[in-house]
XYZ file of N, CA and C in Angstrom:
771
model
N -25.748 64.872 -29.241
C -24.312 64.670 -29.444
C -23.792 63.685 -28.398
N -22.918 62.799 -28.800
C -22.282 61.847 -27.896
C -20.771 61.966 -28.049
N -20.037 61.496 -27.038
C -18.580 61.572 -27.107
C -18.042 60.909 -28.364
N -18.619 59.773 -28.727
C -18.146 59.047 -29.901
C -18.226 59.909 -31.166
N -19.200 60.792 -31.221
C -19.361 61.635 -32.407
C -18.229 62.649 -32.547
N -17.625 63.059 -31.429
C -16.480 63.964 -31.524
C -15.300 63.283 -32.209
N -15.148 61.992 -31.992
C -14.066 61.266 -32.652
C -14.237 61.337 -34.166
N -15.453 61.120 -34.629
C -15.734 61.220 -36.065
C -15.480 62.640 -36.568
N -15.922 63.617 -35.800
C -15.833 65.008 -36.244
C -14.401 65.517 -36.289
N -13.585 65.146 -35.299
C -12.227 65.676 -35.202
C -11.246 64.980 -36.147
N -11.635 63.858 -36.708
C -10.718 63.104 -37.572
C -10.393 63.883 -38.841
N -9.108 63.956 -39.154
C -8.658 64.659 -40.353
C -8.646 63.673 -41.514
N -9.804 63.326 -41.984
C -9.935 62.322 -43.042
C -9.303 62.766 -44.343
N -8.757 61.800 -45.060
C -8.213 62.075 -46.388
C -6.750 62.447 -46.405
N -6.186 62.888 -45.293
C -4.778 63.264 -45.276
C -3.894 62.033 -45.049
N -2.790 61.977 -45.767
C -1.821 60.910 -45.577
C -0.807 61.347 -44.529
N -0.710 60.578 -43.458
C 0.170 60.932 -42.340
C 1.316 59.934 -42.267
N 2.535 60.462 -42.098
C 3.699 59.586 -42.035
C 4.739 60.155 -41.086
N 5.563 59.262 -40.562
C 6.709 59.634 -39.738
C 7.970 59.158 -40.440
N 8.954 60.035 -40.516
C 10.231 59.684 -41.141
C 11.344 59.777 -40.106
N 12.116 58.708 -39.983
C 13.303 58.713 -39.135
C 14.468 59.190 -39.995
N 15.032 60.340 -39.655
C 16.031 60.978 -40.518
C 17.405 60.941 -39.854
N 18.394 60.451 -40.596
C 19.785 60.397 -40.128
C 19.910 59.673 -38.787
N 19.195 58.587 -38.651
C 19.150 57.920 -37.360
C 20.485 57.292 -36.983
N 20.883 57.551 -35.742
C 22.047 56.892 -35.168
C 21.614 55.906 -34.087
N 20.311 55.648 -34.021
C 19.784 54.736 -33.022
C 20.017 53.287 -33.448
N 20.129 52.389 -32.476
C 20.220 50.971 -32.824
C 18.987 50.553 -33.620
N 19.136 49.601 -34.543
C 17.996 49.163 -35.352
C 16.779 48.782 -34.517
N 17.003 48.202 -33.340
C 15.894 47.775 -32.506
C 15.026 48.966 -32.093
N 15.642 50.130 -31.832
C 14.886 51.296 -31.398
C 14.023 51.825 -32.536
N 14.589 51.869 -33.743
C 13.807 52.287 -34.902
C 12.647 51.327 -35.154
N 12.894 50.047 -34.954
C 11.828 49.050 -35.128
C 10.710 49.248 -34.098
N 11.048 49.744 -32.928
C 10.039 50.003 -31.900
C 9.081 51.101 -32.351
N 9.595 52.117 -33.031
C 8.728 53.172 -33.546
C 7.790 52.608 -34.601
N 8.309 51.791 -35.470
C 7.485 51.174 -36.505
C 6.415 50.287 -35.869
N 6.787 49.562 -34.825
C 5.838 48.688 -34.152
C 4.757 49.486 -33.425
N 5.147 50.625 -32.840
C 4.189 51.458 -32.108
C 3.040 51.902 -33.002
N 3.363 52.218 -34.250
C 2.345 52.727 -35.173
C 1.913 51.692 -36.207
N 2.292 50.441 -35.972
C 2.033 49.404 -36.961
C 0.569 49.185 -37.271
N -0.314 49.402 -36.285
C -1.746 49.169 -36.500
C -2.514 50.473 -36.660
N -1.789 51.583 -36.859
C -2.413 52.885 -36.978
C -2.308 53.398 -38.415
N -3.104 54.417 -38.779
C -3.066 54.948 -40.154
C -1.883 55.872 -40.376
N -0.700 55.410 -39.980
C 0.519 56.212 -40.069
C 1.634 55.312 -40.585
N 2.287 55.722 -41.644
C 3.420 54.947 -42.160
C 4.714 55.468 -41.547
N 5.673 54.573 -41.354
C 6.972 54.923 -40.775
C 8.057 54.507 -41.749
N 9.002 55.416 -42.003
C 10.094 55.114 -42.922
C 11.386 55.721 -42.403
N 12.493 55.332 -42.999
C 13.801 55.908 -42.664
C 14.351 56.635 -43.870
N 15.074 57.737 -43.598
C 15.614 58.543 -44.686
C 16.921 59.179 -44.238
N 17.711 59.596 -45.218
C 18.959 60.314 -44.956
C 18.849 61.691 -45.576
N 19.175 62.722 -44.822
C 19.104 64.085 -45.311
C 20.524 64.630 -45.403
N 20.954 64.993 -46.576
C 22.334 65.391 -46.809
C 22.683 66.683 -46.092
N 21.741 67.629 -46.000
C 22.038 68.968 -45.499
C 22.123 69.054 -43.985
N 21.858 67.988 -43.277
C 21.905 68.040 -41.829
C 22.280 66.673 -41.293
N 22.968 66.690 -40.157
C 23.296 65.404 -39.522
C 22.430 65.158 -38.292
N 21.352 65.935 -38.142
C 20.476 65.794 -36.987
C 19.762 64.452 -37.012
N 19.665 63.843 -35.855
C 18.976 62.563 -35.678
C 17.560 62.891 -35.209
N 16.618 62.929 -36.152
C 15.282 63.445 -35.839
C 14.194 62.523 -36.377
N 12.975 62.795 -35.912
C 11.771 62.194 -36.473
C 10.932 63.332 -37.038
N 10.498 63.197 -38.271
C 9.670 64.207 -38.912
C 8.252 63.676 -39.095
N 7.292 64.533 -38.839
C 5.888 64.224 -39.086
C 5.470 64.933 -40.367
N 4.906 64.177 -41.292
C 4.460 64.738 -42.563
C 2.981 64.474 -42.769
N 2.307 65.460 -43.340
C 0.926 65.295 -43.789
C 0.874 65.647 -45.265
N 0.399 64.683 -46.051
C 0.369 64.842 -47.509
C 1.723 65.278 -48.044
N 2.791 64.728 -47.450
C 4.142 64.969 -47.928
C 4.828 66.188 -47.360
N 4.102 67.085 -46.677
C 4.695 68.303 -46.126
C 5.048 68.109 -44.662
N 6.230 68.586 -44.270
C 6.669 68.475 -42.885
C 5.860 69.439 -42.018
N 5.227 68.910 -40.961
C 4.453 69.759 -40.054
C 5.064 69.803 -38.654
N 5.973 68.893 -38.347
C 6.629 68.904 -37.036
C 7.890 68.057 -37.108
N 8.820 68.360 -36.203
C 10.079 67.631 -36.145
C 10.541 67.579 -34.696
N 11.049 66.415 -34.272
C 11.529 66.247 -32.902
C 12.795 65.404 -32.904
N 13.721 65.675 -31.982
C 14.875 64.789 -31.835
C 14.417 63.354 -31.555
N 15.073 62.403 -32.192
C 14.694 61.001 -31.981
C 14.783 60.650 -30.498
N 15.784 61.204 -29.813
C 15.960 60.885 -28.395
C 14.734 61.274 -27.582
N 14.079 62.393 -27.938
C 12.884 62.818 -27.209
C 11.731 61.838 -27.421
N 11.578 61.365 -28.654
C 10.528 60.388 -28.944
C 10.819 59.080 -28.221
N 12.066 58.684 -28.243
C 12.463 57.449 -27.551
C 12.148 57.536 -26.057
N 12.529 58.640 -25.435
C 12.395 58.764 -23.989
C 10.952 58.971 -23.542
N 10.098 59.495 -24.415
C 8.720 59.785 -24.009
C 7.780 58.606 -24.243
N 7.961 57.854 -25.330
C 6.990 56.799 -25.627
C 7.587 55.451 -26.021
N 8.847 55.399 -26.404
C 9.407 54.128 -26.865
C 10.074 53.334 -25.753
N 10.853 54.009 -24.918
C 11.654 53.308 -23.918
C 10.990 53.308 -22.545
N 9.672 53.543 -22.493
C 8.955 53.596 -21.221
C 7.683 52.770 -21.323
N 7.001 52.622 -20.188
C 5.670 52.036 -20.193
C 4.767 52.885 -19.306
N 3.512 52.515 -19.221
C 2.539 53.346 -18.507
C 2.824 53.437 -17.013
N 3.692 52.574 -16.476
C 3.986 52.601 -15.043
C 4.606 53.924 -14.603
N 5.268 54.646 -15.521
C 5.889 55.907 -15.117
C 4.837 56.913 -14.675
N 3.612 56.769 -15.185
C 2.542 57.673 -14.774
C 1.699 57.064 -13.657
N 1.492 55.755 -13.710
C 0.714 55.090 -12.667
C 1.409 55.235 -11.314
N 2.728 55.098 -11.297
C 3.486 55.175 -10.053
C 3.877 56.594 -9.685
N 3.804 57.507 -10.640
C 4.178 58.889 -10.371
C 5.656 59.167 -10.543
N 6.406 58.249 -11.158
C 7.833 58.479 -11.342
C 8.106 59.578 -12.366
N 7.123 59.924 -13.198
C 7.236 61.104 -14.050
C 6.098 62.057 -13.685
N 6.356 63.058 -12.844
C 5.310 63.999 -12.440
C 4.903 64.911 -13.591
N 3.761 65.583 -13.421
C 3.241 66.443 -14.487
C 4.232 67.516 -14.896
N 4.984 68.037 -13.942
C 5.940 69.104 -14.261
C 7.026 68.640 -15.215
N 7.225 67.331 -15.324
C 8.303 66.801 -16.160
C 7.798 66.219 -17.476
N 6.530 66.385 -17.780
C 5.990 65.879 -19.044
C 6.515 66.749 -20.188
N 7.168 66.133 -21.139
C 7.723 66.832 -22.305
C 7.334 66.049 -23.559
N 6.108 66.223 -23.995
C 5.619 65.470 -25.140
C 6.209 66.042 -26.427
N 6.890 65.236 -27.235
C 7.511 65.748 -28.455
C 6.494 66.319 -29.437
N 6.952 67.289 -30.231
C 6.068 67.924 -31.220
C 5.451 66.903 -32.172
N 6.232 65.919 -32.596
C 5.698 64.974 -33.586
C 4.603 64.091 -33.006
N 4.563 63.936 -31.690
C 3.476 63.204 -31.053
C 2.280 64.123 -30.853
N 2.509 65.312 -30.325
C 1.406 66.251 -30.082
C 0.651 66.565 -31.375
N 1.402 66.739 -32.463
C 0.781 67.164 -33.710
C 0.210 66.008 -34.533
N 0.095 64.858 -33.901
C -0.696 63.783 -34.500
C -2.189 63.999 -34.227
N -2.530 65.186 -33.746
C -3.936 65.512 -33.512
C -4.734 65.292 -34.799
N -5.952 64.861 -34.631
C -6.792 64.596 -35.784
C -6.595 63.210 -36.371
N -5.602 62.475 -35.861
C -5.377 61.097 -36.300
C -6.192 60.168 -35.407
N -6.958 59.326 -35.998
C -7.819 58.422 -35.236
C -7.047 57.153 -34.895
N -6.938 56.886 -33.607
C -6.167 55.742 -33.135
C -7.094 54.638 -32.645
N -6.748 53.422 -32.991
C -7.407 52.240 -32.436
C -6.328 51.476 -31.696
N -6.433 51.453 -30.363
C -5.369 50.856 -29.559
C -5.945 49.821 -28.613
N -5.107 48.900 -28.234
C -5.493 47.838 -27.323
C -4.630 47.891 -26.072
N -5.231 47.551 -24.954
C -4.504 47.525 -23.700
C -3.751 46.227 -23.517
N -2.997 46.157 -22.423
C -2.233 44.964 -22.100
C -3.181 43.805 -21.771
N -2.900 42.548 -22.209
C -1.707 42.128 -22.932
C -1.868 42.127 -24.446
N -3.073 42.455 -24.959
C -3.273 42.397 -26.412
C -2.356 43.359 -27.144
N -2.133 44.521 -26.574
C -1.234 45.503 -27.176
C -0.462 46.190 -26.068
N 0.856 46.204 -26.161
C 1.655 46.669 -25.038
C 2.072 48.123 -25.155
N 1.926 48.771 -26.304
C 2.444 50.118 -26.471
C 1.415 51.126 -26.967
N 0.494 50.706 -27.822
C -0.399 51.672 -28.466
C -1.156 52.543 -27.488
N -1.604 51.965 -26.388
C -2.376 52.724 -25.408
C -1.544 53.820 -24.763
N -0.218 53.649 -24.767
C 0.655 54.648 -24.160
C 0.548 55.992 -24.875
N 0.235 55.981 -26.163
C 0.053 57.242 -26.885
C -1.073 58.063 -26.261
N -2.192 57.410 -25.945
C -3.314 58.115 -25.335
C -2.975 58.536 -23.908
N -2.233 57.711 -23.185
C -1.822 58.076 -21.834
C -0.901 59.288 -21.874
N 0.044 59.287 -22.802
C 0.984 60.403 -22.928
C 0.252 61.712 -23.208
N -0.717 61.681 -24.127
C -1.453 62.905 -24.448
C -2.345 63.314 -23.278
N -2.917 62.359 -22.567
C -3.693 62.693 -21.370
C -2.847 63.485 -20.394
N -1.639 63.000 -20.128
C -0.761 63.697 -19.194
C -0.292 65.038 -19.765
N -0.117 65.100 -21.079
C 0.267 66.367 -21.689
C -0.807 67.430 -21.467
N -2.072 67.056 -21.648
C -3.162 68.021 -21.451
C -3.249 68.420 -19.979
N -3.083 67.466 -19.080
C -3.079 67.801 -17.657
C -1.918 68.727 -17.316
N -0.768 68.518 -17.955
C 0.378 69.400 -17.692
C 0.122 70.804 -18.238
N -0.594 70.908 -19.369
C -0.996 72.217 -19.882
C -1.842 72.956 -18.852
N -2.818 72.224 -18.288
C -3.704 72.823 -17.288
C -2.911 73.273 -16.067
N -1.977 72.437 -15.625
C -1.158 72.782 -14.466
C -0.327 74.027 -14.742
N 0.256 74.083 -15.916
C 1.115 75.211 -16.261
C 0.332 76.519 -16.288
N -0.892 76.478 -16.817
C -1.675 77.702 -16.880
C -2.296 78.031 -15.532
N -2.807 77.024 -14.835
C -3.245 77.215 -13.466
C -4.648 77.728 -13.255
N -5.412 77.956 -14.311
C -6.812 78.349 -14.177
C -7.567 77.866 -15.399
N -8.891 77.992 -15.356
C -9.715 77.424 -16.410
C -10.397 76.172 -15.886
N -10.807 75.295 -16.808
C -11.500 74.064 -16.418
C -10.776 72.841 -16.960
N -10.790 71.784 -16.148
C -10.238 70.492 -16.549
C -11.290 69.439 -16.265
N -11.658 68.676 -17.297
C -12.654 67.609 -17.174
C -11.988 66.297 -17.575
N -12.049 65.298 -16.691
C -11.346 64.037 -16.932
C -12.252 62.848 -16.638
N -12.317 61.912 -17.587
C -13.094 60.694 -17.422
C -12.197 59.521 -17.085
N -12.462 58.850 -15.960
C -11.635 57.746 -15.470
C -12.304 56.385 -15.619
N -13.540 56.318 -16.103
C -14.368 55.114 -16.133
C -14.721 54.654 -14.728
N -13.710 54.415 -13.894
C -13.940 54.032 -12.494
C -13.251 55.045 -11.585
N -14.010 55.638 -10.677
C -13.455 56.669 -9.801
C -12.318 56.130 -8.938
N -12.324 54.844 -8.665
C -11.291 54.250 -7.815
C -9.890 54.449 -8.384
N -9.777 54.643 -9.690
C -8.449 54.812 -10.294
C -7.738 56.044 -9.756
N -8.495 57.045 -9.345
C -7.867 58.278 -8.877
C -7.050 58.021 -7.619
N -7.502 57.100 -6.777
C -6.766 56.816 -5.541
C -5.949 55.534 -5.632
N -6.352 54.609 -6.485
C -5.619 53.341 -6.596
C -4.307 53.501 -7.358
N -4.254 54.470 -8.263
C -3.025 54.744 -9.009
C -2.320 55.916 -8.337
N -1.241 55.613 -7.634
C -0.572 56.630 -6.825
C -0.134 57.831 -7.665
N 0.337 57.579 -8.856
C 0.775 58.688 -9.703
C -0.373 59.598 -10.087
N -1.547 58.999 -10.350
C -2.724 59.799 -10.695
C -3.167 60.628 -9.502
N -3.174 60.019 -8.323
C -3.569 60.762 -7.124
C -2.635 61.946 -6.884
N -1.345 61.729 -7.035
C -0.391 62.822 -6.844
C -0.603 63.924 -7.880
N -0.872 63.520 -9.109
C -1.084 64.516 -10.161
C -2.283 65.399 -9.832
N -3.355 64.785 -9.363
C -4.555 65.574 -9.090
C -4.456 66.351 -7.779
N -3.660 65.879 -6.840
C -3.356 66.695 -5.666
C -2.621 67.960 -6.095
N -1.703 67.794 -7.034
C -0.950 68.959 -7.532
C -1.860 69.908 -8.303
N -2.749 69.374 -9.104
C -3.651 70.199 -9.897
C -4.612 71.001 -9.013
N -5.031 70.419 -7.895
C -5.974 71.131 -7.032
C -5.306 72.254 -6.252
N -3.988 72.344 -6.287
C -3.292 73.466 -5.654
C -3.156 74.639 -6.613
N -4.086 74.751 -7.531
C -4.144 75.844 -8.495
C -5.546 76.430 -8.444
N -5.825 77.353 -9.362
C -7.165 77.933 -9.462
C -8.036 77.197 -10.480
N -7.615 76.014 -10.902
C -8.395 75.239 -11.857
C -9.715 74.768 -11.250
N -10.747 74.739 -12.084
C -12.032 74.125 -11.734
C -11.986 72.711 -12.316
N -11.835 71.699 -11.449
C -11.542 70.337 -11.905
C -12.749 69.438 -11.679
N -13.156 68.746 -12.753
C -14.279 67.825 -12.721
C -13.781 66.441 -13.110
N -14.131 65.440 -12.308
C -13.751 64.063 -12.615
C -15.019 63.224 -12.751
N -14.961 62.251 -13.661
C -16.134 61.458 -14.026
C -15.791 59.984 -13.930
N -16.739 59.200 -13.409
C -16.549 57.760 -13.344
C -17.621 57.131 -12.469
N -17.690 55.816 -12.505
C -18.654 55.109 -11.665
C -17.951 54.639 -10.393
N -18.740 54.394 -9.360
C -18.176 53.945 -8.098
C -18.485 54.915 -6.972
N -17.815 54.716 -5.859
C -18.077 55.473 -4.637
C -17.387 56.829 -4.687
N -18.131 57.931 -4.802
C -17.495 59.251 -4.839
C -16.835 59.626 -3.523
N -17.210 58.951 -2.432
C -16.612 59.243 -1.140
C -15.149 58.878 -1.041
N -14.687 58.000 -1.935
C -13.274 57.594 -1.907
C -12.366 58.598 -2.593
N -12.951 59.492 -3.368
C -12.141 60.375 -4.205
C -11.431 61.406 -3.344
N -10.135 61.525 -3.554
C -9.330 62.574 -2.956
C -8.529 63.223 -4.074
N -8.207 64.491 -3.976
C -8.579 65.469 -2.952
C -10.077 65.795 -2.982
N -10.596 66.277 -1.875
C -12.019 66.562 -1.759
C -12.454 67.744 -2.606
N -11.525 68.591 -3.023
C -11.894 69.779 -3.791
C -12.271 69.460 -5.236
N -12.113 68.210 -5.663
C -12.539 67.816 -6.998
C -14.063 67.756 -7.063
N -14.638 68.183 -8.182
C -16.074 68.013 -8.406
C -16.277 66.659 -9.076
N -17.055 65.793 -8.433
C -17.194 64.405 -8.876
C -18.543 64.207 -9.561
N -18.519 63.572 -10.730
C -19.722 63.190 -11.467
C -19.700 61.660 -11.591
N -20.608 60.984 -10.912
C -20.581 59.516 -10.925
C -21.851 58.948 -11.559
N -22.272 59.536 -12.677
C -23.429 59.025 -13.409
C -23.102 57.649 -13.986
N -23.891 56.652 -13.632
C -23.656 55.294 -14.121
C -24.363 55.110 -15.458
N -23.731 55.640 -16.495
C -24.256 55.566 -17.861
C -23.131 55.084 -18.768
N -23.457 54.500 -19.936
C -22.415 53.945 -20.805
C -21.314 54.942 -21.163
N -21.670 56.193 -21.415
C -20.674 57.177 -21.829
C -19.628 57.413 -20.747
N -20.017 57.337 -19.494
C -19.081 57.510 -18.383
C -18.347 56.211 -18.078
N -19.051 55.084 -18.131
C -18.393 53.793 -17.888
C -17.337 53.491 -18.931
N -17.575 53.933 -20.176
C -16.718 53.531 -21.293
C -16.012 54.709 -21.954
N -16.005 55.871 -21.298
C -15.393 57.045 -21.902
C -14.095 57.455 -21.225
N -13.100 57.740 -22.019
C -11.801 58.233 -21.551
C -11.632 59.605 -22.188
N -11.609 60.637 -21.378
C -11.458 61.977 -21.934
C -10.675 62.853 -20.973
N -9.909 63.767 -21.546
C -9.197 64.791 -20.788
C -9.370 66.083 -21.574
N -10.013 67.063 -20.961
C -10.387 68.287 -21.664
C -9.965 69.490 -20.825
N -9.098 70.335 -21.395
C -8.694 71.572 -20.717
C -9.151 72.762 -21.536
N -9.861 73.687 -20.868
C -10.246 74.947 -21.500
C -9.772 76.090 -20.616
N -8.988 77.010 -21.164
C -8.565 78.175 -20.381
C -9.728 79.137 -20.183
N -9.584 80.111 -19.289
C -10.655 81.091 -19.089
C -10.922 81.875 -20.380
N -12.141 82.373 -20.583
C -12.450 83.159 -21.782
C -11.487 84.337 -21.934
N -10.977 84.512 -23.138
C -10.078 85.615 -23.420
C -8.642 85.398 -23.008
N -8.336 84.249 -22.425
C -6.975 83.986 -21.957
C -6.035 83.713 -23.129
N -4.782 84.065 -22.932
C -3.761 83.810 -23.950
C -3.195 82.408 -23.721
N -4.027 81.419 -23.979
C -3.634 80.021 -23.780
C -4.465 79.149 -24.702
N -3.957 77.974 -24.972
C -4.628 77.046 -25.881
C -5.245 75.901 -25.103
N -6.466 75.530 -25.468
C -7.093 74.364 -24.887
C -6.757 73.112 -25.686
N -7.202 71.971 -25.172
C -6.970 70.704 -25.873
C -7.946 69.670 -25.333
N -8.235 68.683 -26.162
C -9.159 67.622 -25.747
C -8.714 66.287 -26.314
N -8.713 65.272 -25.463
C -8.581 63.883 -25.885
C -9.916 63.206 -25.601
N -10.396 62.442 -26.581
C -11.644 61.709 -26.425
C -11.427 60.287 -26.934
N -11.769 59.296 -26.115
C -11.669 57.899 -26.536
C -12.831 57.120 -25.925
N -13.253 56.092 -26.613
C -14.342 55.245 -26.120
C -13.964 53.778 -26.320
N -14.546 52.931 -25.492
C -14.324 51.495 -25.600
C -15.647 50.769 -25.458
N -15.723 49.582 -26.027
C -16.898 48.734 -25.857
C -16.625 47.571 -24.922
N -15.326 47.275 -24.691
C -15.011 46.111 -23.864
C -13.873 46.357 -22.880
N -13.509 47.622 -22.662
C -12.475 47.999 -21.692
C -11.086 47.511 -22.090
N -10.893 47.143 -23.322
C -9.569 46.704 -23.756
C -9.170 47.330 -25.085
N -10.131 47.597 -25.943
C -9.846 48.210 -27.237
C -10.465 49.605 -27.272
N -9.637 50.587 -27.612
C -10.049 51.981 -27.550
C -10.006 52.627 -28.934
N -11.017 53.416 -29.220
C -11.089 54.243 -30.412
C -10.933 55.674 -29.927
N -9.847 56.354 -30.305
C -9.583 57.657 -29.706
C -8.912 58.648 -30.635
N -8.942 59.900 -30.201
C -8.392 61.002 -30.987
C -8.114 62.160 -30.044
N -7.220 63.056 -30.430
C -7.073 64.290 -29.669
C -7.045 65.477 -30.623
N -7.371 66.626 -30.062
C -7.476 67.850 -30.853
C -6.940 69.006 -30.029
N -6.028 69.774 -30.614
C -5.497 70.961 -29.972
C -6.315 72.163 -30.415
N -6.572 73.069 -29.475
C -7.346 74.263 -29.812
C -8.500 74.457 -28.843
N -8.703 75.699 -28.432
C -9.715 75.995 -27.425
C -11.129 75.768 -27.942
N -11.376 76.068 -29.204
C -12.737 75.923 -29.726
C -13.203 74.471 -29.655
N -12.363 73.553 -30.104
C -12.721 72.133 -30.059
C -12.875 71.661 -28.618
N -11.944 72.050 -27.750
C -12.015 71.632 -26.355
C -13.271 72.174 -25.683
N -13.635 73.401 -26.008
C -14.807 73.990 -25.373
C -16.092 73.294 -25.802
N -16.137 72.784 -27.001
C -17.314 72.057 -27.450
C -17.485 70.771 -26.652
N -16.379 70.070 -26.391
C -16.466 68.852 -25.575
C -16.839 69.213 -24.135
N -16.242 70.276 -23.617
C -16.586 70.725 -22.256
C -18.074 71.029 -22.133
N -18.633 71.746 -23.106
C -20.049 72.090 -23.042
C -20.916 70.838 -23.085
N -20.514 69.868 -23.898
C -21.261 68.603 -23.943
C -21.315 67.963 -22.562
N -20.182 67.929 -21.869
C -20.118 67.287 -20.561
C -20.922 68.053 -19.521
N -20.793 69.370 -19.503
C -21.496 70.147 -18.479
C -22.998 70.171 -18.736
N -23.406 70.205 -19.998
C -24.841 70.208 -20.299
C -25.480 68.868 -19.960
N -24.724 67.790 -20.145
C -25.300 66.450 -19.903
C -25.186 66.037 -18.441
N -24.088 66.405 -17.773
C -23.858 65.882 -16.433
C -23.793 66.967 -15.349
N -24.005 68.208 -15.718
C -24.031 69.281 -14.739
C -22.640 69.855 -14.506
N -22.619 71.063 -13.986
C -21.360 71.760 -13.758
C -20.900 71.669 -12.322
N -21.699 71.045 -11.469
C -21.297 70.942 -10.059
C -21.950 69.700 -9.444
């Protein structure tokens, strides 16, 4: 099993996924930003008016059925009106991550995104879900968290990431970080570092949280891979069973300590 195979397995093939902007009071430019964000993804975006409510919302539909709904303002503030700097710099700490339902429940949707400058927004979806899973782990405070950074230097070079992981290590979480480079630079020291110089670690982006066995909590996993460090093929899945399968793959291949 390889990380790339989880992307194939977790994909909800055959389902038609769409987002509807309902009763929008947003400026046209903001609605266009949502359409642009998903323009290269297998998700259609449309606008609609609902007579029975004046709520300004975004609805997520699968095969025509509504599966999630979020205020448009929440979607705007989390992914449309921001960039990745809010996490790189730490201006949005883990405690303040509020990922809208319509974004979280895009699980099973396979995303192909490009980094800057080829694509300025698509990658933010994967960053947002990465931080959401880390915030889940922080909130629960125990279990395991496995994160792939490609290069270990990112943990200290990105101030927001370093602060996030300093906060995470002040819990009972068992935290494992993966990447190539000098493990001696990694802080905090309580992190378990895996620096195997293999393609899966060099080119893998993953964030996997599994709560302790029997815990009343949900796990989650994001898995993405790249061939050139600019274009990513990725997916996320909510649920402890799926997350635990990815965790077992990582621990069996790269060790638990």
